[in-house]
Amino acid sequence: MTDLKNKKSIVIYFSRADENYAVGYIDKGNTEVIAEYIRDLTGAELFKVERKKPYAKDYNTCIKEAQIEQERNERPEIVKVLPSIDDYEVVYIGVPVYWGDLPQPMLTQLEKLNWNGKIVRPFTTHEGSGLGNIPNQLKSICKGAEVLNGLAIRGASVRSSKDKVADWI
Ligand SMILES: Cc1cc2nc3c(=O)[nH]c(=O)nc-3n(C[C@H](O)[C@H](O)[C@H](O)COP(=O)(O)O)c2cc1C
């Protein structure tokens, strides 16, 4: 297998701090912890997708907001758009599973990029859904890319999962 670790890579991720299902109020989201492990292990650059109007800090309000947005298939505005991934061969895409799917702000970003010839490595944090429907979604969004097997880590165990991430890489 080709050495994915040494290819020029970027991690595009979404992650929400504030009130979390399993770990209470957190300063840094679970997915961001994994994104930073990948950066430490591979030298990848990081790009964080941020919703212009953040979801509520309160967990129950947030899940309702995200559900409505998903049912309406919205593309919420994001703080900064990454214009291109031309400089990278490998793109790690990291998200919390939201109702089985990608959070909608990731769609806003991912649909703007040219995926031709890229290698995509998905990872999720979750509370039981694993990778959910995310690999399927990425296969349809990232046209012309090869979507490899993903890594799914439970929110409550991200802070002790660096070895697991290293094995996957
Ligand atoms: C809006 C919302 C929807 C969620 N939906 C699911 C789900 O369908 N399946 C699941 O296993 N976890 C679900 N979760 C739990 C998150 O995926 C999990 O807590 C994740 O680690 C949060 O990552 P973050 O801290 O990087 O934002 C949901 C959480 C939120 C806020």
PDB file of C-alpha atoms and ligand atoms in Angstrom:
ATOM      1  CA  MET A   1       0.000   0.000   0.000  1.00  0.00           C
ATOM      2  CA  THR A   2       1.235   3.492  -0.772  1.00  0.00           C
ATOM      3  CA  ASP A   3       2.483   5.482   2.175  1.00  0.00           C
ATOM      4  CA  LEU A   4      -0.456   7.757   2.897  1.00  0.00           C
ATOM      5  CA  LYS A   5       1.278   9.218   5.921  1.00  0.00           C
ATOM      6  CA  ASN A   6       3.899  11.067   3.898  1.00  0.00           C
ATOM      7  CA  LYS A   7       1.628  12.562   1.265  1.00  0.00           C
ATOM      8  CA  LYS A   8       0.752  16.237   1.528  1.00  0.00           C
ATOM      9  CA  SER A   9      -2.457  16.299   3.468  1.00  0.00           C
ATOM     10  CA  ILE A  10      -5.086  18.475   5.086  1.00  0.00           C
ATOM     11  CA  VAL A  11      -7.739  17.785   7.693  1.00  0.00           C
ATOM     12  CA  ILE A  12     -11.064  19.497   7.005  1.00  0.00           C
ATOM     13  CA  TYR A  13     -13.280  19.143  10.039  1.00  0.00           C
ATOM     14  CA  PHE A  14     -16.286  20.415  11.925  1.00  0.00           C
ATOM     15  CA  SER A  15     -16.504  20.222  15.700  1.00  0.00           C
ATOM     16  CA  ARG A  16     -18.601  21.865  18.366  1.00  0.00           C
ATOM     17  CA  ALA A  17     -17.450  22.703  21.904  1.00  0.00           C
ATOM     18  CA  ASP A  18     -20.038  23.660  24.591  1.00  0.00           C
ATOM     19  CA  GLU A  19     -22.511  21.122  25.985  1.00  0.00           C
ATOM     20  CA  ASN A  20     -21.860  17.599  24.785  1.00  0.00           C
ATOM     21  CA  TYR A  21     -23.935  14.447  25.118  1.00  0.00           C
ATOM     22  CA  ALA A  22     -21.400  12.269  26.938  1.00  0.00           C
ATOM     23  CA  VAL A  23     -18.725  14.549  28.317  1.00  0.00           C
ATOM     24  CA  GLY A  24     -20.576  17.624  29.650  1.00  0.00           C
ATOM     25  CA  TYR A  25     -19.378  21.135  28.783  1.00  0.00           C
ATOM     26  CA  ILE A  26     -16.130  21.031  26.840  1.00  0.00           C
ATOM     27  CA  ASP A  27     -13.767  23.769  25.574  1.00  0.00           C
ATOM     28  CA  LYS A  28     -12.741  21.747  22.574  1.00  0.00           C
ATOM     29  CA  GLY A  29     -14.992  19.462  20.569  1.00  0.00           C
ATOM     30  CA  ASN A  30     -14.341  15.718  20.343  1.00  0.00           C
ATOM     31  CA  THR A  31     -13.709  15.755  16.606  1.00  0.00           C
ATOM     32  CA  GLU A  32     -11.203  18.572  16.972  1.00  0.00           C
ATOM     33  CA  VAL A  33      -9.199  16.404  19.380  1.00  0.00           C
ATOM     34  CA  ILE A  34      -8.904  13.715  16.687  1.00  0.00           C
ATOM     35  CA  ALA A  35      -8.096  16.303  14.003  1.00  0.00           C
ATOM     36  CA  GLU A  36      -5.188  17.500  16.122  1.00  0.00           C
ATOM     37  CA  TYR A  37      -3.914  13.938  16.638  1.00  0.00           C
ATOM     38  CA  ILE A  38      -3.866  13.511  12.858  1.00  0.00           C
ATOM     39  CA  ARG A  39      -1.960  16.765  12.494  1.00  0.00           C
ATOM     40  CA  ASP A  40       0.557  15.670  15.141  1.00  0.00           C
ATOM     41  CA  LEU A  41       1.010  12.265  13.522  1.00  0.00           C
ATOM     42  CA  THR A  42       1.186  13.303   9.855  1.00  0.00           C
ATOM     43  CA  GLY A  43       2.029  17.006   9.692  1.00  0.00           C
ATOM     44  CA  ALA A  44      -1.291  17.631   7.932  1.00  0.00           C
ATOM     45  CA  GLU A  45      -2.673  21.141   7.920  1.00  0.00           C
ATOM     46  CA  LEU A  46      -5.943  21.830   9.719  1.00  0.00           C
ATOM     47  CA  PHE A  47      -8.999  23.606   8.363  1.00  0.00           C
ATOM     48  CA  LYS A  48     -11.946  24.055  10.698  1.00  0.00           C
ATOM     49  CA  VAL A  49     -15.379  24.634   9.206  1.00  0.00           C
ATOM     50  CA  GLU A  50     -17.382  26.966  11.434  1.00  0.00           C
ATOM     51  CA  ARG A  51     -21.034  27.838  11.120  1.00  0.00           C
ATOM     52  CA  LYS A  52     -21.453  31.611  10.917  1.00  0.00           C
ATOM     53  CA  LYS A  53     -24.271  31.476  13.437  1.00  0.00           C
ATOM     54  CA  PRO A  54     -23.041  28.855  15.921  1.00  0.00           C
ATOM     55  CA  TYR A  55     -25.423  26.167  17.109  1.00  0.00           C
ATOM     56  CA  ALA A  56     -26.803  26.689  20.610  1.00  0.00           C
ATOM     57  CA  LYS A  57     -24.479  25.929  23.521  1.00  0.00           C
ATOM     58  CA  ASP A  58     -27.278  23.940  25.131  1.00  0.00           C
ATOM     59  CA  TYR A  59     -27.279  20.355  23.811  1.00  0.00           C
ATOM     60  CA  ASN A  60     -31.016  19.840  23.428  1.00  0.00           C
ATOM     61  CA  THR A  61     -31.497  23.115  21.572  1.00  0.00           C
ATOM     62  CA  CYS A  62     -28.558  22.317  19.329  1.00  0.00           C
ATOM     63  CA  ILE A  63     -29.875  18.917  18.304  1.00  0.00           C
ATOM     64  CA  LYS A  64     -33.209  20.467  17.340  1.00  0.00           C
ATOM     65  CA  GLU A  65     -31.533  23.221  15.302  1.00  0.00           C
ATOM     66  CA  ALA A  66     -29.407  20.688  13.480  1.00  0.00           C
ATOM     67  CA  GLN A  67     -32.382  18.421  12.829  1.00  0.00           C
ATOM     68  CA  ILE A  68     -34.475  21.191  11.298  1.00  0.00           C
ATOM     69  CA  GLU A  69     -31.568  22.354   9.169  1.00  0.00           C
ATOM     70  CA  GLN A  70     -31.046  18.810   7.930  1.00  0.00           C
ATOM     71  CA  GLU A  71     -34.719  18.223   7.153  1.00  0.00           C
ATOM     72  CA  ARG A  72     -34.695  21.400   5.071  1.00  0.00           C
ATOM     73  CA  ASN A  73     -31.425  20.327   3.457  1.00  0.00           C
ATOM     74  CA  GLU A  74     -29.924  23.750   4.141  1.00  0.00           C
ATOM     75  CA  ARG A  75     -26.406  24.958   3.414  1.00  0.00           C
ATOM     76  CA  PRO A  76     -25.747  27.279   6.376  1.00  0.00           C
ATOM     77  CA  GLU A  77     -23.224  30.071   5.906  1.00  0.00           C
ATOM     78  CA  ILE A  78     -19.749  29.364   7.227  1.00  0.00           C
ATOM     79  CA  VAL A  79     -17.179  31.774   8.683  1.00  0.00           C
ATOM     80  CA  LYS A  80     -14.489  31.048   6.105  1.00  0.00           C
ATOM     81  CA  VAL A  81     -14.538  28.994   2.938  1.00  0.00           C
ATOM     82  CA  LEU A  82     -11.492  26.952   1.973  1.00  0.00           C
ATOM     83  CA  PRO A  83     -11.179  27.884  -1.711  1.00  0.00           C
ATOM     84  CA  SER A  84      -9.125  24.945  -2.981  1.00  0.00           C
ATOM     85  CA  ILE A  85      -7.501  21.610  -2.096  1.00  0.00           C
ATOM     86  CA  ASP A  86      -5.240  21.596  -5.166  1.00  0.00           C
ATOM     87  CA  ASP A  87      -2.110  21.511  -2.974  1.00  0.00           C
ATOM     88  CA  TYR A  88      -3.071  18.265  -1.222  1.00  0.00           C
ATOM     89  CA  GLU A  89      -3.153  14.601  -2.193  1.00  0.00           C
ATOM     90  CA  VAL A  90      -4.893  13.286   0.914  1.00  0.00           C
ATOM     91  CA  VAL A  91      -7.886  14.964   2.540  1.00  0.00           C
ATOM     92  CA  TYR A  92      -9.002  13.805   5.982  1.00  0.00           C
ATOM     93  CA  ILE A  93     -12.631  14.737   6.583  1.00  0.00           C
ATOM     94  CA  GLY A  94     -13.722  14.751  10.212  1.00  0.00           C
ATOM     95  CA  VAL A  95     -17.184  15.266  11.648  1.00  0.00           C
ATOM     96  CA  PRO A  96     -19.434  14.483  14.567  1.00  0.00           C
ATOM     97  CA  VAL A  97     -22.294  12.297  13.358  1.00  0.00           C
ATOM     98  CA  TYR A  98     -25.425  14.488  13.283  1.00  0.00           C
ATOM     99  CA  TRP A  99     -28.609  12.440  13.001  1.00  0.00           C
ATOM    100  CA  GLY A 100     -26.690   9.776  11.122  1.00  0.00           C
ATOM    101  CA  ASP A 101     -25.270  12.242   8.609  1.00  0.00           C
ATOM    102  CA  LEU A 102     -22.728  14.988   8.016  1.00  0.00           C
ATOM    103  CA  PRO A 103     -23.430  18.282   9.795  1.00  0.00           C
ATOM    104  CA  GLN A 104     -24.907  20.638   7.187  1.00  0.00           C
ATOM    105  CA  PRO A 105     -22.080  23.261   7.443  1.00  0.00           C
ATOM    106  CA  MET A 106     -19.727  20.595   6.070  1.00  0.00           C
ATOM    107  CA  LEU A 107     -21.911  20.312   2.983  1.00  0.00           C
ATOM    108  CA  THR A 108     -21.552  24.078   2.488  1.00  0.00           C
ATOM    109  CA  GLN A 109     -17.770  23.614   2.376  1.00  0.00           C
ATOM    110  CA  LEU A 110     -17.296  20.230   0.718  1.00  0.00           C
ATOM    111  CA  GLU A 111     -19.560  20.981  -2.227  1.00  0.00           C
ATOM    112  CA  LYS A 112     -17.376  23.953  -3.179  1.00  0.00           C
ATOM    113  CA  LEU A 113     -14.224  21.889  -3.792  1.00  0.00           C
ATOM    114  CA  ASN A 114     -12.869  20.018  -6.798  1.00  0.00           C
ATOM    115  CA  TRP A 115     -12.293  16.422  -5.644  1.00  0.00           C
ATOM    116  CA  ASN A 116     -10.846  14.944  -8.785  1.00  0.00           C
ATOM    117  CA  GLY A 117      -7.950  12.568  -8.036  1.00  0.00           C
ATOM    118  CA  LYS A 118      -7.961  13.108  -4.266  1.00  0.00           C
ATOM    119  CA  ILE A 119      -7.731  10.433  -1.583  1.00  0.00           C
ATOM    120  CA  VAL A 120     -10.394  10.987   1.096  1.00  0.00           C
ATOM    121  CA  ARG A 121     -10.059   9.505   4.591  1.00  0.00           C
ATOM    122  CA  PRO A 122     -13.222  10.021   6.671  1.00  0.00           C
ATOM    123  CA  PHE A 123     -13.361   9.983  10.449  1.00  0.00           C
ATOM    124  CA  THR A 124     -16.224  10.548  12.852  1.00  0.00           C
ATOM    125  CA  THR A 125     -16.897  10.911  16.524  1.00  0.00           C
ATOM    126  CA  HIS A 126     -20.276   9.666  17.659  1.00  0.00           C
ATOM    127  CA  GLU A 127     -22.364   8.147  20.438  1.00  0.00           C
ATOM    128  CA  GLY A 128     -23.315   4.873  18.805  1.00  0.00           C
ATOM    129  CA  SER A 129     -23.801   5.472  15.089  1.00  0.00           C
ATOM    130  CA  GLY A 130     -20.208   4.761  14.067  1.00  0.00           C
ATOM    131  CA  LEU A 131     -19.617   6.218  10.617  1.00  0.00           C
ATOM    132  CA  GLY A 132     -23.367   6.422   9.984  1.00  0.00           C
ATOM    133  CA  ASN A 133     -24.273   7.379   6.440  1.00  0.00           C
ATOM    134  CA  ILE A 134     -21.195   9.545   6.090  1.00  0.00           C
ATOM    135  CA  PRO A 135     -19.066   7.366   3.768  1.00  0.00           C
ATOM    136  CA  ASN A 136     -22.023   7.179   1.361  1.00  0.00           C
ATOM    137  CA  GLN A 137     -22.550  10.917   1.499  1.00  0.00           C
ATOM    138  CA  LEU A 138     -18.867  11.562   0.850  1.00  0.00           C
ATOM    139  CA  LYS A 139     -18.837   9.172  -2.102  1.00  0.00           C
ATOM    140  CA  SER A 140     -21.533  11.236  -3.753  1.00  0.00           C
ATOM    141  CA  ILE A 141     -20.142  14.676  -2.813  1.00  0.00           C
ATOM    142  CA  CYS A 142     -16.433  14.053  -3.504  1.00  0.00           C
ATOM    143  CA  LYS A 143     -16.776  13.222  -7.180  1.00  0.00           C
ATOM    144  CA  GLY A 144     -13.630  11.743  -8.713  1.00  0.00           C
ATOM    145  CA  ALA A 145     -12.029  11.063  -5.312  1.00  0.00           C
ATOM    146  CA  GLU A 146     -11.243   7.686  -3.796  1.00  0.00           C
ATOM    147  CA  VAL A 147     -12.987   7.433  -0.420  1.00  0.00           C
ATOM    148  CA  LEU A 148     -11.051   5.020   1.832  1.00  0.00           C
ATOM    149  CA  ASN A 149     -12.239   3.177   4.948  1.00  0.00           C
ATOM    150  CA  GLY A 150     -13.133   5.498   7.778  1.00  0.00           C
ATOM    151  CA  LEU A 151     -12.385   5.647  11.478  1.00  0.00           C
ATOM    152  CA  ALA A 152     -15.185   6.062  14.044  1.00  0.00           C
ATOM    153  CA  ILE A 153     -14.464   6.919  17.686  1.00  0.00           C
ATOM    154  CA  ARG A 154     -16.918   7.358  20.534  1.00  0.00           C
ATOM    155  CA  GLY A 155     -17.034  10.863  21.929  1.00  0.00           C
ATOM    156  CA  ALA A 156     -16.281   9.741  25.469  1.00  0.00           C
ATOM    157  CA  SER A 157     -13.067   7.958  24.456  1.00  0.00           C
ATOM    158  CA  VAL A 158     -11.444  10.446  22.059  1.00  0.00           C
ATOM    159  CA  ARG A 159      -9.069  11.742  24.703  1.00  0.00           C
ATOM    160  CA  SER A 160      -7.491   8.291  25.080  1.00  0.00           C
ATOM    161  CA  SER A 161      -7.519   7.289  21.424  1.00  0.00           C
ATOM    162  CA  LYS A 162      -4.282   8.627  19.983  1.00  0.00           C
ATOM    163  CA  ASP A 163      -2.889   5.099  19.487  1.00  0.00           C
ATOM    164  CA  LYS A 164      -6.025   4.030  17.677  1.00  0.00           C
ATOM    165  CA  VAL A 165      -5.697   7.018  15.362  1.00  0.00           C
ATOM    166  CA  ALA A 166      -2.022   6.206  14.769  1.00  0.00           C
ATOM    167  CA  ASP A 167      -2.897   2.608  13.813  1.00  0.00           C
ATOM    168  CA  TRP A 168      -5.539   3.786  11.377  1.00  0.00           C
ATOM    169  CA  ILE A 169      -3.200   6.273   9.740  1.00  0.00           C
TER     170      ILE A 169
HETATM  171  C1  LIG B   1     -27.022  17.740  16.572  1.00  0.00           C
HETATM  172  C2  LIG B   1     -26.446  16.466  17.059  1.00  0.00           C
HETATM  173  C3  LIG B   1     -26.832  15.262  16.489  1.00  0.00           C
HETATM  174  C4  LIG B   1     -26.237  14.068  16.867  1.00  0.00           C
HETATM  175  N1  LIG B   1     -26.601  12.913  16.249  1.00  0.00           N
HETATM  176  C5  LIG B   1     -25.954  11.751  16.553  1.00  0.00           C
HETATM  177  C6  LIG B   1     -26.254  10.546  15.872  1.00  0.00           C
HETATM  178  O1  LIG B   1     -27.118  10.478  14.988  1.00  0.00           O
HETATM  179  N2  LIG B   1     -25.562   9.428  16.203  1.00  0.00           N
HETATM  180  C7  LIG B   1     -24.590   9.430  17.174  1.00  0.00           C
HETATM  181  O2  LIG B   1     -23.996   8.389  17.414  1.00  0.00           O
HETATM  182  N3  LIG B   1     -24.272  10.588  17.830  1.00  0.00           N
HETATM  183  C8  LIG B   1     -24.931  11.731  17.548  1.00  0.00           C
HETATM  184  N4  LIG B   1     -24.586  12.895  18.204  1.00  0.00           N
HETATM  185  C9  LIG B   1     -23.474  12.876  19.164  1.00  0.00           C
HETATM  186  C10 LIG B   1     -22.201  13.445  18.534  1.00  0.00           C
HETATM  187  O3  LIG B   1     -21.938  12.864  17.273  1.00  0.00           O
HETATM  188  C11 LIG B   1     -20.981  13.206  19.436  1.00  0.00           C
HETATM  189  O4  LIG B   1     -21.216  13.726  20.721  1.00  0.00           O
HETATM  190  C12 LIG B   1     -19.717  13.832  18.848  1.00  0.00           C
HETATM  191  O5  LIG B   1     -18.591  13.285  19.495  1.00  0.00           O
HETATM  192  C13 LIG B   1     -19.675  15.360  18.975  1.00  0.00           C
HETATM  193  O6  LIG B   1     -18.470  15.809  18.367  1.00  0.00           O
HETATM  194  P1  LIG B   1     -17.900  17.285  18.578  1.00  0.00           P
HETATM  195  O7  LIG B   1     -17.611  17.436  20.054  1.00  0.00           O
HETATM  196  O8  LIG B   1     -16.642  17.295  17.761  1.00  0.00           O
HETATM  197  O9  LIG B   1     -18.893  18.254  18.064  1.00  0.00           O
HETATM  198  C14 LIG B   1     -25.225  14.084  17.868  1.00  0.00           C
HETATM  199  C15 LIG B   1     -24.873  15.285  18.478  1.00  0.00           C
HETATM  200  C16 LIG B   1     -25.460  16.461  18.084  1.00  0.00           C
HETATM  201  C17 LIG B   1     -25.044  17.751  18.743  1.00  0.00           C
END
